[in-house]
CSV table of C-alpha atoms and ligand atoms in Angstrom, one decimal:
chain,number,residue,atom,x,y,z
A,169,MET,CA,-11.4,-13.6,-5.3
A,170,PRO,CA,-14.9,-13.8,-3.8
A,171,TRP,CA,-16.7,-10.5,-3.5
A,172,GLN,CA,-17.7,-11.4,0.0
A,173,SER,CA,-14.1,-11.4,1.1
A,174,ILE,CA,-13.8,-7.7,0.3
A,175,ARG,CA,-14.3,-6.1,3.6
A,176,GLY,CA,-14.7,-2.5,4.7
A,177,HIS,CA,-15.6,-1.0,1.4
A,178,ASP,CA,-19.4,-1.5,1.3
A,179,ARG,CA,-20.0,2.2,0.5
A,180,VAL,CA,-17.9,1.9,-2.7
A,181,VAL,CA,-19.9,-1.3,-3.7
A,182,GLU,CA,-23.2,0.5,-3.1
A,183,GLU,CA,-22.1,3.5,-5.2
A,184,LEU,CA,-21.2,1.3,-8.0
A,185,ARG,CA,-24.5,-0.6,-7.8
A,186,ALA,CA,-26.3,2.7,-8.0
A,187,ASN,CA,-24.3,3.7,-11.1
A,188,LEU,CA,-25.0,0.4,-12.8
A,189,ARG,CA,-28.8,0.6,-12.1
A,190,HIS,CA,-28.7,3.9,-14.0
A,191,GLY,CA,-26.6,2.3,-16.8
A,192,ARG,CA,-23.7,4.6,-16.0
A,193,LEU,CA,-20.6,2.5,-15.4
A,194,PRO,CA,-17.6,4.8,-15.8
A,195,HIS,CA,-15.1,3.5,-18.4
A,196,ALA,CA,-12.1,4.6,-16.3
A,197,PHE,CA,-11.5,4.6,-12.5
A,198,LEU,CA,-8.8,6.0,-10.4
A,199,PHE,CA,-8.8,4.0,-7.1
A,200,VAL,CA,-6.9,5.9,-4.3
A,201,GLY,CA,-6.2,5.2,-0.7
A,202,PRO,CA,-3.5,4.0,1.7
A,203,GLU,CA,-1.4,1.0,0.9
A,204,GLY,CA,-2.6,-2.5,1.9
A,205,ILE,CA,-6.3,-1.9,2.3
A,206,GLY,CA,-7.5,-4.0,-0.6
A,207,LYS,CA,-7.8,-1.7,-3.6
A,208,ARG,CA,-6.2,-4.3,-6.0
A,209,THR,CA,-8.4,-7.0,-4.5
A,210,PHE,CA,-11.4,-4.8,-5.0
A,211,ALA,CA,-10.5,-4.1,-8.6
A,212,LEU,CA,-10.2,-7.8,-9.4
A,213,ALA,CA,-13.5,-8.5,-7.6
A,214,LEU,CA,-15.2,-5.8,-9.6
A,215,ALA,CA,-14.0,-7.3,-12.8
A,216,ARG,CA,-15.2,-10.7,-11.7
A,217,ALA,CA,-18.6,-9.4,-10.8
A,218,LEU,CA,-19.1,-7.6,-14.1
A,219,LEU,CA,-17.9,-10.6,-16.1
A,220,CYS,CA,-20.0,-13.2,-14.4
A,221,GLU,CA,-21.8,-15.2,-17.2
A,222,ARG,CA,-24.7,-16.5,-15.0
A,223,ASN,CA,-25.9,-13.7,-12.8
A,224,ASP,CA,-26.9,-10.2,-13.8
A,225,PRO,CA,-23.6,-8.3,-13.8
A,226,ASP,CA,-25.3,-5.1,-12.7
A,227,ALA,CA,-26.2,-6.7,-9.4
A,228,LEU,CA,-22.5,-7.1,-8.7
A,229,ASP,CA,-23.3,-10.5,-7.3
A,230,PRO,CA,-21.2,-13.0,-9.2
A,231,CYS,CA,-22.2,-16.7,-9.1
A,232,GLY,CA,-18.7,-18.0,-8.4
A,233,ARG,CA,-19.3,-21.1,-10.5
A,234,CYS,CA,-19.5,-20.1,-14.1
A,235,GLU,CA,-16.5,-20.5,-16.4
A,236,SER,CA,-15.8,-16.7,-16.2
A,237,CYS,CA,-15.9,-16.7,-12.4
A,238,VAL,CA,-13.6,-19.7,-12.3
A,239,TYR,CA,-11.1,-18.1,-14.7
A,240,CYS,CA,-11.2,-14.9,-12.6
A,241,ASP,CA,-10.5,-17.0,-9.4
A,242,ALA,CA,-7.6,-18.6,-11.1
A,243,GLY,CA,-6.2,-15.3,-12.4
A,244,THR,CA,-6.4,-16.5,-16.0
A,245,HIS,CA,-9.5,-14.6,-17.4
A,246,PRO,CA,-8.5,-13.6,-20.9
A,247,ASP,CA,-10.4,-10.3,-20.6
A,248,VAL,CA,-8.8,-9.2,-17.3
A,249,ASN,CA,-5.3,-7.8,-17.8
A,250,ILE,CA,-3.5,-6.5,-14.7
A,251,VAL,CA,0.0,-4.9,-14.7
A,252,SER,CA,2.2,-3.6,-11.9
A,253,LYS,CA,5.6,-2.1,-11.5
A,254,PRO,CA,8.3,-4.8,-12.2
A,255,ALA,CA,10.2,-5.6,-8.9
A,256,ASP,CA,13.5,-4.3,-10.4
A,257,LYS,CA,12.1,-1.0,-11.7
A,258,HIS,CA,11.1,2.2,-10.0
A,259,GLU,CA,8.7,3.2,-12.7
A,260,LEU,CA,6.1,1.5,-14.8
A,261,PRO,CA,7.7,1.1,-18.2
A,262,ILE,CA,5.9,2.8,-21.1
A,263,GLN,CA,6.1,-0.5,-23.1
A,264,VAL,CA,3.9,-2.2,-20.5
A,265,ILE,CA,1.3,0.6,-20.8
A,266,ARG,CA,1.3,0.6,-24.6
A,267,ALA,CA,0.8,-3.2,-24.6
A,268,LEU,CA,-2.0,-2.9,-22.1
A,269,CYS,CA,-3.8,-0.2,-24.2
A,270,ASP,CA,-3.3,-2.2,-27.4
A,271,ASP,CA,-4.9,-5.2,-25.7
A,272,LEU,CA,-7.8,-3.1,-24.5
A,273,SER,CA,-8.5,-2.0,-28.0
A,274,LEU,CA,-9.1,-5.7,-29.1
A,275,LYS,CA,-12.6,-7.2,-28.8
A,276,PRO,CA,-13.3,-9.1,-25.5
A,277,VAL,CA,-12.6,-12.8,-25.9
A,278,ARG,CA,-15.6,-14.0,-23.8
A,279,GLY,CA,-18.1,-11.4,-22.9
A,280,ALA,CA,-19.0,-7.8,-23.5
A,281,ARG,CA,-16.4,-6.2,-21.3
A,282,LYS,CA,-12.6,-6.1,-21.1
A,283,PHE,CA,-10.6,-4.9,-18.1
A,284,ALA,CA,-7.2,-3.3,-17.8
A,285,ILE,CA,-6.0,-2.8,-14.3
A,286,VAL,CA,-2.8,-0.7,-13.5
A,287,ASP,CA,-1.5,-1.3,-10.0
A,288,ASP,CA,1.3,1.1,-8.8
A,289,ALA,CA,-0.2,3.9,-10.9
A,290,ASP,CA,1.7,6.3,-8.6
A,291,ASP,CA,4.8,5.1,-10.5
A,292,LEU,CA,3.6,6.1,-14.0
A,293,ASN,CA,5.9,8.7,-15.4
A,294,GLU,CA,4.5,11.5,-17.5
A,295,GLU,CA,5.3,9.7,-20.8
A,296,ALA,CA,3.5,6.5,-19.7
A,297,ALA,CA,0.6,8.5,-18.3
A,298,ASN,CA,0.3,10.3,-21.6
A,299,ALA,CA,0.2,7.0,-23.4
A,300,PHE,CA,-3.1,6.4,-21.6
A,301,LEU,CA,-4.7,9.7,-22.7
A,302,LYS,CA,-5.9,8.4,-26.1
A,303,THR,CA,-7.5,5.3,-24.5
A,304,LEU,CA,-9.1,7.5,-21.8
A,305,GLU,CA,-10.4,9.9,-24.5
A,306,GLU,CA,-11.7,7.3,-26.9
A,307,PRO,CA,-12.3,4.2,-24.8
A,308,PRO,CA,-12.9,1.1,-26.9
A,309,ALA,CA,-16.4,-0.2,-26.5
A,310,GLY,CA,-16.9,-2.3,-23.3
A,311,SER,CA,-13.5,-1.4,-21.9
A,312,VAL,CA,-13.0,-0.6,-18.3
A,313,LEU,CA,-9.7,0.9,-17.1
A,314,ILE,CA,-8.8,0.9,-13.4
A,315,LEU,CA,-5.7,2.8,-12.1
A,316,ILE,CA,-4.7,2.1,-8.6
A,317,GLY,CA,-2.6,4.5,-6.5
A,318,GLN,CA,-2.2,6.0,-3.1
A,319,SER,CA,-3.3,9.5,-3.9
A,320,THR,CA,-4.3,11.8,-6.8
A,321,ASP,CA,-1.3,14.0,-6.2
A,322,THR,CA,1.0,11.9,-8.4
A,323,GLN,CA,-1.5,11.9,-11.4
A,324,LEU,CA,-1.7,14.3,-14.3
A,325,ASP,CA,-4.8,16.5,-14.2
A,326,THR,CA,-5.6,15.3,-17.7
A,327,VAL,CA,-5.7,11.7,-16.3
A,328,ILE,CA,-7.7,12.6,-13.2
A,329,SER,CA,-10.3,14.6,-15.2
A,330,ARG,CA,-11.1,11.6,-17.3
A,331,CYS,CA,-11.4,9.1,-14.5
A,332,ARG,CA,-14.0,8.5,-11.8
A,333,VAL,CA,-11.9,8.9,-8.6
A,334,VAL,CA,-12.9,6.4,-5.9
A,335,ARG,CA,-11.5,7.0,-2.5
A,336,PHE,CA,-10.8,4.0,-0.2
A,337,GLU,CA,-10.7,4.5,3.5
A,338,PRO,CA,-8.4,2.6,5.9
A,339,LEU,CA,-10.0,-0.6,7.3
A,340,THR,CA,-11.3,-0.9,10.8
A,341,ASP,CA,-9.4,-3.1,13.3
A,342,ASP,CA,-12.2,-5.7,13.1
A,343,ASP,CA,-12.0,-5.8,9.3
A,344,VAL,CA,-8.2,-6.2,9.3
A,345,ALA,CA,-8.5,-8.9,11.9
A,346,ALA,CA,-11.1,-10.8,10.0
A,347,ILE,CA,-9.0,-10.7,6.8
A,348,LEU,CA,-5.9,-12.0,8.7
A,349,LEU,CA,-8.0,-14.9,10.1
A,350,GLU,CA,-9.5,-15.7,6.7
A,351,HIS,CA,-6.0,-15.9,5.2
A,352,LYS,CA,-4.7,-17.9,8.1
A,353,GLN,CA,-2.2,-15.3,9.1
A,354,ALA,CA,-3.3,-15.3,12.7
A,355,GLU,CA,-4.0,-18.3,15.0
A,356,SER,CA,-6.6,-16.7,17.2
A,357,ARG,CA,-9.0,-13.7,17.1
A,358,GLU,CA,-7.0,-12.2,19.9
A,359,GLN,CA,-3.7,-12.4,18.0
A,360,ALA,CA,-5.5,-11.1,14.8
A,361,LEU,CA,-6.8,-8.1,16.7
A,362,ARG,CA,-3.4,-7.3,18.2
A,363,LEU,CA,-1.8,-7.4,14.7
A,364,ALA,CA,-4.7,-5.3,13.3
A,365,ARG,CA,-4.1,-2.6,15.9
A,366,ARG,CA,-0.5,-2.5,14.8
A,367,GLY,CA,-1.6,-2.3,11.2
A,368,GLU,CA,-3.6,0.9,11.7
A,369,GLY,CA,-6.1,0.1,8.9
A,370,SER,CA,-3.6,-1.6,6.6
A,371,VAL,CA,-3.4,-5.4,6.1
A,372,THR,CA,0.0,-5.1,4.6
A,373,ARG,CA,1.4,-3.2,7.6
A,374,ALA,CA,-0.3,-5.7,10.0
A,375,LEU,CA,1.3,-8.6,8.1
A,376,GLY,CA,4.7,-7.1,8.9
A,377,PHE,CA,4.1,-7.8,12.5
A,378,VAL,CA,3.3,-11.5,12.0
A,379,ASP,CA,6.9,-12.3,12.6
A,380,PRO,CA,7.5,-11.8,16.4
A,381,ALA,CA,11.1,-10.9,15.7
A,382,PHE,CA,10.0,-7.7,14.1
A,383,GLU,CA,8.3,-6.6,17.4
A,384,VAL,CA,11.5,-7.3,19.3
A,385,PHE,CA,13.6,-5.4,16.7
A,386,ARG,CA,11.3,-2.5,16.7
A,387,ARG,CA,11.4,-2.2,20.5
A,388,ASP,CA,15.2,-2.3,20.6
A,389,LEU,CA,15.4,0.3,17.8
A,390,PHE,CA,13.1,2.8,19.6
A,391,ASP,CA,14.9,2.3,22.9
A,392,LEU,CA,18.2,2.9,21.2
A,393,LEU,CA,16.9,6.1,19.5
A,394,ALA,CA,15.6,7.4,22.9
A,395,ALA,CA,18.8,6.4,24.8
A,396,PRO,CA,20.1,9.6,26.5
A,397,GLU,CA,23.7,8.4,25.9
A,398,GLY,CA,23.1,8.2,22.1
A,399,PHE,CA,24.3,5.3,19.9
A,400,ASP,CA,27.0,4.3,17.5
A,401,PRO,CA,25.6,4.8,14.0
A,402,VAL,CA,27.9,2.2,12.5
A,403,VAL,CA,26.7,-0.5,14.9
A,404,LEU,CA,23.0,0.5,14.4
A,405,ALA,CA,23.3,0.4,10.6
A,406,SER,CA,24.9,-3.0,10.7
A,407,ARG,CA,22.3,-4.4,13.1
A,408,MET,CA,19.5,-3.1,10.8
A,409,HIS,CA,21.2,-4.7,7.9
A,410,GLU,CA,21.5,-8.1,9.6
A,411,PHE,CA,17.8,-8.0,10.5
A,412,ILE,CA,16.8,-7.0,7.0
A,413,LYS,CA,18.9,-9.9,5.6
A,414,ASP,CA,17.0,-12.2,7.9
A,415,ALA,CA,13.8,-11.5,5.9
A,416,GLY,CA,15.0,-13.9,3.2
A,417,LYS,CA,17.4,-14.3,0.3
A,418,GLU,CA,15.1,-12.4,-2.1
A,419,SER,CA,15.8,-8.7,-2.5
A,420,VAL,CA,12.0,-8.1,-2.6
A,421,ALA,CA,11.6,-9.5,0.9
A,422,GLN,CA,14.6,-7.6,2.2
A,423,ARG,CA,13.4,-4.3,0.7
A,424,ALA,CA,9.9,-4.9,2.1
A,425,ARG,CA,11.4,-5.3,5.6
A,426,ALA,CA,13.6,-2.3,5.2
A,427,ARG,CA,10.5,-0.2,4.2
A,428,LEU,CA,8.6,-1.5,7.2
A,429,ILE,CA,11.4,-0.4,9.5
A,430,PHE,CA,11.6,3.1,8.0
A,431,GLY,CA,7.8,3.3,8.1
A,432,GLU,CA,7.8,2.4,11.8
A,433,ALA,CA,10.6,4.8,12.6
A,434,ALA,CA,8.7,7.6,10.8
A,435,ARG,CA,5.6,6.8,12.9
A,436,PHE,CA,7.7,6.8,16.0
A,437,PHE,CA,9.0,10.3,15.4
A,438,ARG,CA,5.6,11.5,14.4
A,439,SER,CA,4.3,10.3,17.8
A,440,VAL,CA,7.1,12.2,19.4
A,441,LEU,CA,6.0,15.2,17.5
A,442,TRP,CA,2.5,14.8,18.8
A,443,GLN,CA,3.8,14.7,22.3
A,444,THR,CA,5.9,17.8,21.9
A,445,ALA,CA,2.8,19.5,20.8
A,446,GLY,CA,1.1,18.4,24.0
A,447,LEU,CA,-1.1,15.9,22.3
A,448,GLU,CA,-1.7,12.3,23.2
A,449,PRO,CA,0.6,10.1,20.9
A,450,PRO,CA,-1.4,7.6,18.8
A,451,SER,CA,0.6,4.6,20.0
A,452,HIS,CA,-1.0,2.4,22.6
A,453,ASP,CA,2.2,0.5,23.3
A,454,ALA,CA,3.5,1.1,26.9
A,455,GLY,CA,7.2,0.6,25.8
A,456,ASP,CA,6.7,3.0,22.9
A,457,ARG,CA,5.2,5.6,25.2
A,458,VAL,CA,8.3,5.6,27.5
A,459,ALA,CA,10.6,6.1,24.5
A,460,ILE,CA,8.3,8.8,23.0
A,461,ALA,CA,8.1,10.7,26.2
A,462,ALA,CA,11.9,10.6,26.7
A,463,LEU,CA,12.6,12.1,23.3
A,464,ALA,CA,9.7,14.6,23.5
A,465,ALA,CA,11.2,16.0,26.7
A,466,ARG,CA,14.5,16.8,25.2
A,467,LEU,CA,14.0,17.5,21.4
A,468,GLU,CA,12.7,20.6,19.7
A,469,PRO,CA,9.7,20.0,17.4
A,470,GLU,CA,11.7,21.2,14.4
A,471,THR,CA,14.3,18.5,15.1
A,472,VAL,CA,11.6,15.8,15.4
A,473,PHE,CA,10.0,16.9,12.2
A,474,LEU,CA,13.3,16.6,10.4
A,475,LEU,CA,13.9,13.2,11.9
A,476,ALA,CA,10.5,11.9,10.8
A,477,ASP,CA,11.1,13.3,7.3
A,478,ARG,CA,14.5,11.7,7.2
A,479,CYS,CA,12.8,8.3,7.8
A,480,LEU,CA,10.4,8.9,4.9
A,481,GLU,CA,13.4,9.8,2.7
A,482,GLY,CA,15.1,6.5,3.7
A,483,ASP,CA,11.9,4.7,2.7
A,484,ARG,CA,11.8,6.5,-0.7
A,485,HIS,CA,15.4,5.5,-1.4
A,486,ILE,CA,14.7,1.9,-0.7
A,487,GLU,CA,11.6,2.1,-2.9
A,488,ARG,CA,13.7,3.5,-5.7
A,489,ARG,CA,16.1,0.6,-5.3
A,490,ALA,CA,19.1,2.4,-3.8
A,491,HIS,CA,21.8,0.1,-2.3
A,492,VAL,CA,20.3,-1.0,1.1
A,493,PRO,CA,23.5,-0.8,3.3
A,494,LEU,CA,24.3,2.7,2.0
A,495,VAL,CA,20.8,3.9,2.8
A,496,LEU,CA,21.0,2.5,6.3
A,497,ASP,CA,24.4,3.9,6.9
A,498,ALA,CA,23.5,7.4,5.8
A,499,TRP,CA,20.3,7.3,7.8
A,500,SER,CA,21.9,6.1,11.0
A,501,HIS,CA,24.6,8.8,10.8
A,502,ASP,CA,22.1,11.6,10.1
A,503,VAL,CA,19.8,10.5,12.9
A,504,ALA,CA,22.7,10.1,15.4
A,505,LYS,CA,24.0,13.5,14.5
A,506,SER,CA,20.6,15.2,14.9
A,507,LEU,CA,20.0,13.5,18.2
A,508,ALA,CA,23.5,14.4,19.5
A,509,ALA,CA,23.2,18.0,18.4
A,510,SER,CA,20.0,18.6,20.2
A,511,SER,CA,21.0,16.8,23.4
A,512,ALA,CA,24.2,18.9,23.7
B,259,LIG,ZN1,-20.2,-16.4,-12.5
């Protein structure tokens, strides 16, 4: 996880360097910002830099060759513990948090510091968050705790007040394109930039567009939603389900694709909302614009708002592991009904 590969967050690195120069490294961080912009990668890179056994850790410039750096690159450093929400759960289990805090209270195995990183910190329930409070109040010597989430809204005030909140901004198109090229997810800079524009600052979202089939499906979906004659919700739900199943046998891959679809549909309706308000919709895609204009011309803003909200609700149901065909079916019916009612 080389530090140099962390793009777009130079400001955060400089702030941390300044803290370290003054000997003030916070013992707990809350990293917040949109999904897919590198917060987890950043947390791991920070651990690697502070654990380097050859270079001055405060310079945040790890050597990349010492044993500690090598362990970090392999994801096997004994003093770096990272946990995330299990794929089959919608919350971070309290047992996982307790084990993490217990581990943090032990002496570091190799150096002077020990890291506990909690990905998906938005999915801590109150009980699990409270389990942290003791560790946050009396942090074991040398321990660094990093919570990663999308916003501070889901965190308890007692947690926020004990953490240094670090906000991560969406990446620029150039940064996203460079990351896609580095990870060999695009064949040319041109393709990388096209995917980056789709990603709107998120690598995860840009990756969803690597499969050209998604682009085609998305186009069909928007055209169908904008069709003046309406659509058959049963047919739409079944087409969506077929496409989601094409993502692979794994339920994780299928859910990721379902969330991508709901995310895109929500963006689509949000663009319609912009247009109904007389604003330029954010989409640069010519096909999108035709569908957006068609709906904006015949829907009331209230209806569009409810439709966008209904897409986010679908996304939340998928995230909380509801049965995919049921979610698709309910969504298709609700959307068809709203569209038919407002066209009548
Ligand atoms: Zn090193």
